[in-house]
Tab-separated table of C-alpha atoms in Angstrom:
chain	number	residue	atom	x	y	z
A	892	UNK	CA	125.418	117.772	126.679
A	893	UNK	CA	126.347	117.632	130.441
A	894	UNK	CA	129.761	116.192	129.753
A	895	UNK	CA	130.541	118.752	126.999
A	896	UNK	CA	129.587	121.766	129.172
A	897	UNK	CA	131.691	120.291	132.169
A	898	UNK	CA	134.619	119.878	129.717
A	899	UNK	CA	134.232	123.381	128.500
A	900	UNK	CA	134.100	124.988	131.884
A	901	UNK	CA	137.069	122.870	132.942
A	902	UNK	CA	139.011	124.150	130.012
A	903	UNK	CA	137.994	127.726	130.841
A	904	UNK	CA	138.790	127.651	134.413
A	905	UNK	CA	142.396	126.221	133.726
A	906	UNK	CA	143.152	128.509	130.703
A	907	UNK	CA	141.854	131.908	132.193
A	908	UNK	CA	144.403	132.364	135.009
A	909	UNK	CA	147.270	131.518	132.737
A	910	UNK	CA	146.029	134.214	130.218
A	911	UNK	CA	145.464	136.713	132.986
A	912	UNK	CA	149.246	136.267	134.296
A	913	UNK	CA	150.601	136.698	130.841
A	914	UNK	CA	148.548	139.697	130.176
A	915	UNK	CA	149.812	141.506	133.324
A	916	UNK	CA	153.311	140.961	132.180
A	917	UNK	CA	152.749	142.395	128.770
A	918	UNK	CA	150.790	145.353	130.188
A	919	UNK	CA	147.411	144.380	129.093
A	920	UNK	CA	144.330	144.869	131.026
A	921	UNK	CA	143.126	141.794	133.125
A	922	UNK	CA	141.215	139.014	131.168
A	923	UNK	CA	138.493	139.282	133.796
A	924	UNK	CA	137.465	142.561	132.800
A	925	UNK	CA	137.167	141.685	129.165
A	926	UNK	CA	133.603	140.490	127.994
A	927	UNK	CA	133.500	136.724	127.828
A	928	UNK	CA	132.460	135.441	124.391
A	929	UNK	CA	132.115	131.546	124.047
A	930	UNK	CA	131.578	130.173	120.766
A	931	UNK	CA	130.496	126.672	120.600
A	932	UNK	CA	130.499	124.908	117.188
A	933	UNK	CA	128.812	121.578	116.580
A	934	UNK	CA	129.199	119.595	113.561
A	935	UNK	CA	127.321	116.544	112.608
A	936	UNK	CA	129.480	113.834	111.167
A	937	UNK	CA	128.138	112.690	107.912
A	938	UNK	CA	126.835	109.151	108.095
A	939	UNK	CA	128.801	106.918	106.040
A	940	UNK	CA	126.108	105.485	103.607
A	941	UNK	CA	126.807	102.327	102.037
A	942	UNK	CA	125.621	101.740	98.490
A	943	UNK	CA	122.110	100.396	98.620
A	944	UNK	CA	122.222	96.585	98.405
A	945	UNK	CA	120.858	95.426	95.109
A	946	UNK	CA	117.882	93.085	95.413
A	947	UNK	CA	118.732	89.507	95.938
A	948	UNK	CA	118.052	87.616	92.819
A	949	UNK	CA	115.140	85.135	93.292
A	950	UNK	CA	116.336	81.614	93.338
A	951	UNK	CA	115.489	79.578	90.367
A	952	UNK	CA	112.403	77.520	91.175
A	953	UNK	CA	112.762	73.824	90.418
A	954	UNK	CA	110.107	72.335	88.071
A	955	UNK	CA	110.915	68.736	88.717
A	956	UNK	CA	107.986	66.715	89.621
A	957	UNK	CA	109.664	65.179	92.736
A	958	UNK	CA	110.493	68.780	93.871
A	959	UNK	CA	107.149	70.313	93.279
A	960	UNK	CA	105.180	67.600	95.094
A	961	UNK	CA	107.874	67.073	97.759
A	962	UNK	CA	106.799	67.151	101.333
A	963	UNK	CA	107.943	70.642	101.895
A	964	UNK	CA	107.426	71.630	98.199
A	965	UNK	CA	105.018	74.395	97.101
A	966	UNK	CA	102.165	72.165	95.881
A	967	UNK	CA	100.917	69.730	98.496
A	968	UNK	CA	99.506	72.024	101.201
A	969	UNK	CA	98.457	74.579	98.639
A	970	UNK	CA	96.501	71.986	96.711
A	971	UNK	CA	94.900	70.416	99.829
A	972	UNK	CA	93.981	73.936	101.245
A	973	UNK	CA	92.203	74.824	97.864
A	974	UNK	CA	90.409	71.471	97.764
A	975	UNK	CA	89.300	71.877	101.453
A	976	UNK	CA	88.097	75.421	100.905
A	977	UNK	CA	86.028	74.189	97.800
A	978	UNK	CA	84.740	71.188	99.794
A	979	UNK	CA	83.707	73.109	102.840
A	980	UNK	CA	82.015	75.887	100.828
A	981	UNK	CA	80.283	73.222	98.787
A	982	UNK	CA	79.374	71.044	101.634
A	983	UNK	CA	77.893	73.889	103.725
A	984	UNK	CA	75.844	75.215	100.462
A	985	UNK	CA	74.418	71.728	99.498
A	986	UNK	CA	73.471	71.072	103.226
A	987	UNK	CA	71.626	74.460	103.375
A	988	UNK	CA	70.007	73.746	99.911
A	989	UNK	CA	69.033	70.133	100.455
A	990	UNK	CA	69.079	69.470	104.176
A	991	UNK	CA	71.468	66.396	103.787
A	992	UNK	CA	74.509	66.018	105.874
A	993	UNK	CA	78.059	65.497	104.498
A	994	UNK	CA	77.890	61.615	104.386
A	995	UNK	CA	74.658	61.662	102.693
A	996	UNK	CA	75.851	63.935	100.005
A	997	UNK	CA	78.838	61.721	99.304
A	998	UNK	CA	76.695	58.598	99.115
A	999	UNK	CA	74.160	60.106	96.840
A	1000	UNK	CA	76.419	60.810	93.854
A	1001	UNK	CA	78.794	63.366	95.304
A	1002	UNK	CA	81.982	61.214	94.878
A	1003	UNK	CA	82.349	61.651	91.229
A	1004	UNK	CA	81.731	65.402	91.372
A	1005	UNK	CA	84.372	65.470	94.268
A	1006	UNK	CA	86.921	63.496	92.045
A	1007	UNK	CA	86.155	65.751	89.055
A	1008	UNK	CA	86.718	68.858	91.129
A	1009	UNK	CA	89.881	67.465	92.672
A	1010	UNK	CA	91.501	66.703	89.405
A	1011	UNK	CA	90.549	70.043	87.965
A	1012	UNK	CA	91.943	72.046	90.875
A	1013	UNK	CA	95.000	70.031	91.196
A	1014	UNK	CA	96.021	70.426	87.515
A	1015	UNK	CA	95.065	74.188	87.762
A	1016	UNK	CA	97.436	74.576	90.828
A	1017	UNK	CA	100.260	72.412	89.316
A	1018	UNK	CA	100.526	74.262	85.877
A	1019	UNK	CA	102.039	77.392	87.018
A	1020	UNK	CA	104.445	75.629	89.391
A	1021	UNK	CA	105.636	73.373	86.353
A	1022	UNK	CA	106.273	76.598	84.355
A	1023	UNK	CA	108.513	77.811	86.890
A	1024	UNK	CA	106.370	80.547	88.438
A	1025	UNK	CA	107.226	81.451	91.945
A	1026	UNK	CA	103.922	81.646	94.117
A	1027	UNK	CA	105.368	84.670	96.180
A	1028	UNK	CA	105.767	86.781	93.040
A	1029	UNK	CA	102.177	86.267	91.885
A	1030	UNK	CA	100.265	87.404	94.994
A	1031	UNK	CA	100.258	90.938	96.437
A	1032	UNK	CA	98.228	92.901	98.925
A	1033	UNK	CA	95.858	91.215	101.189
A	1034	UNK	CA	95.252	88.356	98.631
A	1035	UNK	CA	98.657	86.883	99.507
A	1036	UNK	CA	100.206	83.498	99.743
A	1037	UNK	CA	100.245	83.651	103.479
A	1038	UNK	CA	96.434	84.337	103.576
A	1039	UNK	CA	95.699	81.407	101.147
A	1040	UNK	CA	97.526	79.150	103.138
A	1041	UNK	CA	95.829	80.198	106.406
A	1042	UNK	CA	92.406	79.955	104.731
A	1043	UNK	CA	93.302	76.680	103.477
A	1044	UNK	CA	94.270	75.362	106.938
A	1045	UNK	CA	91.089	76.566	108.541
A	1046	UNK	CA	89.103	75.066	105.686
A	1047	UNK	CA	90.768	71.756	106.333
A	1048	UNK	CA	89.853	71.968	110.095
A	1049	UNK	CA	86.483	73.253	109.197
A	1050	UNK	CA	85.636	70.239	107.025
A	1051	UNK	CA	86.948	67.874	109.604
A	1052	UNK	CA	84.908	69.657	112.246
A	1053	UNK	CA	81.846	69.509	110.110
A	1054	UNK	CA	82.082	65.821	109.490
A	1055	UNK	CA	82.717	65.122	113.172
A	1056	UNK	CA	79.919	67.231	114.472
A	1057	UNK	CA	77.519	65.753	111.857
A	1058	UNK	CA	78.649	62.196	112.999
A	1059	UNK	CA	78.134	62.948	116.685
A	1060	UNK	CA	74.808	64.739	116.101
A	1061	UNK	CA	73.413	62.059	113.730
A	1062	UNK	CA	72.288	64.547	111.128
A	1063	UNK	CA	72.820	67.861	109.240
A	1064	UNK	CA	74.361	70.643	110.930
A	1065	UNK	CA	72.113	73.334	109.464
């Protein structure tokens, strides 16, 4: 704004004397006696809008066994996190109900139940991946893939911390 008013005043100060000299030659009254009327027009340049980019096509998800269960694939951390969430909640609930620590629960018949749940949850997690479903497209809102991954990670830490605390304490946590 300051530069435009400076440019306008500089232009007017240079042009006014020239017009005044010409008007005297022609016999017109002085320009200085005429009322000044300044018109300033501002135009907003229209923004060049590019066509909206089309959504990127989702890459085809590989359904090969080696790709799904690869180290950086979609299955390993997800399955481990789901099993850890199940194991942590089951261990705390069984400990609160029976008063046995985690090691006593496993030694008193918990291993077959653990393997049964492990197989059931692993197969249930792998079936959509082998059908070519993309995990990001299934989840929305607060129940999304990122939340599930973080909950699984915290459950893994919680299960290890529970076992370590019960080992150091020598008995159940609750």
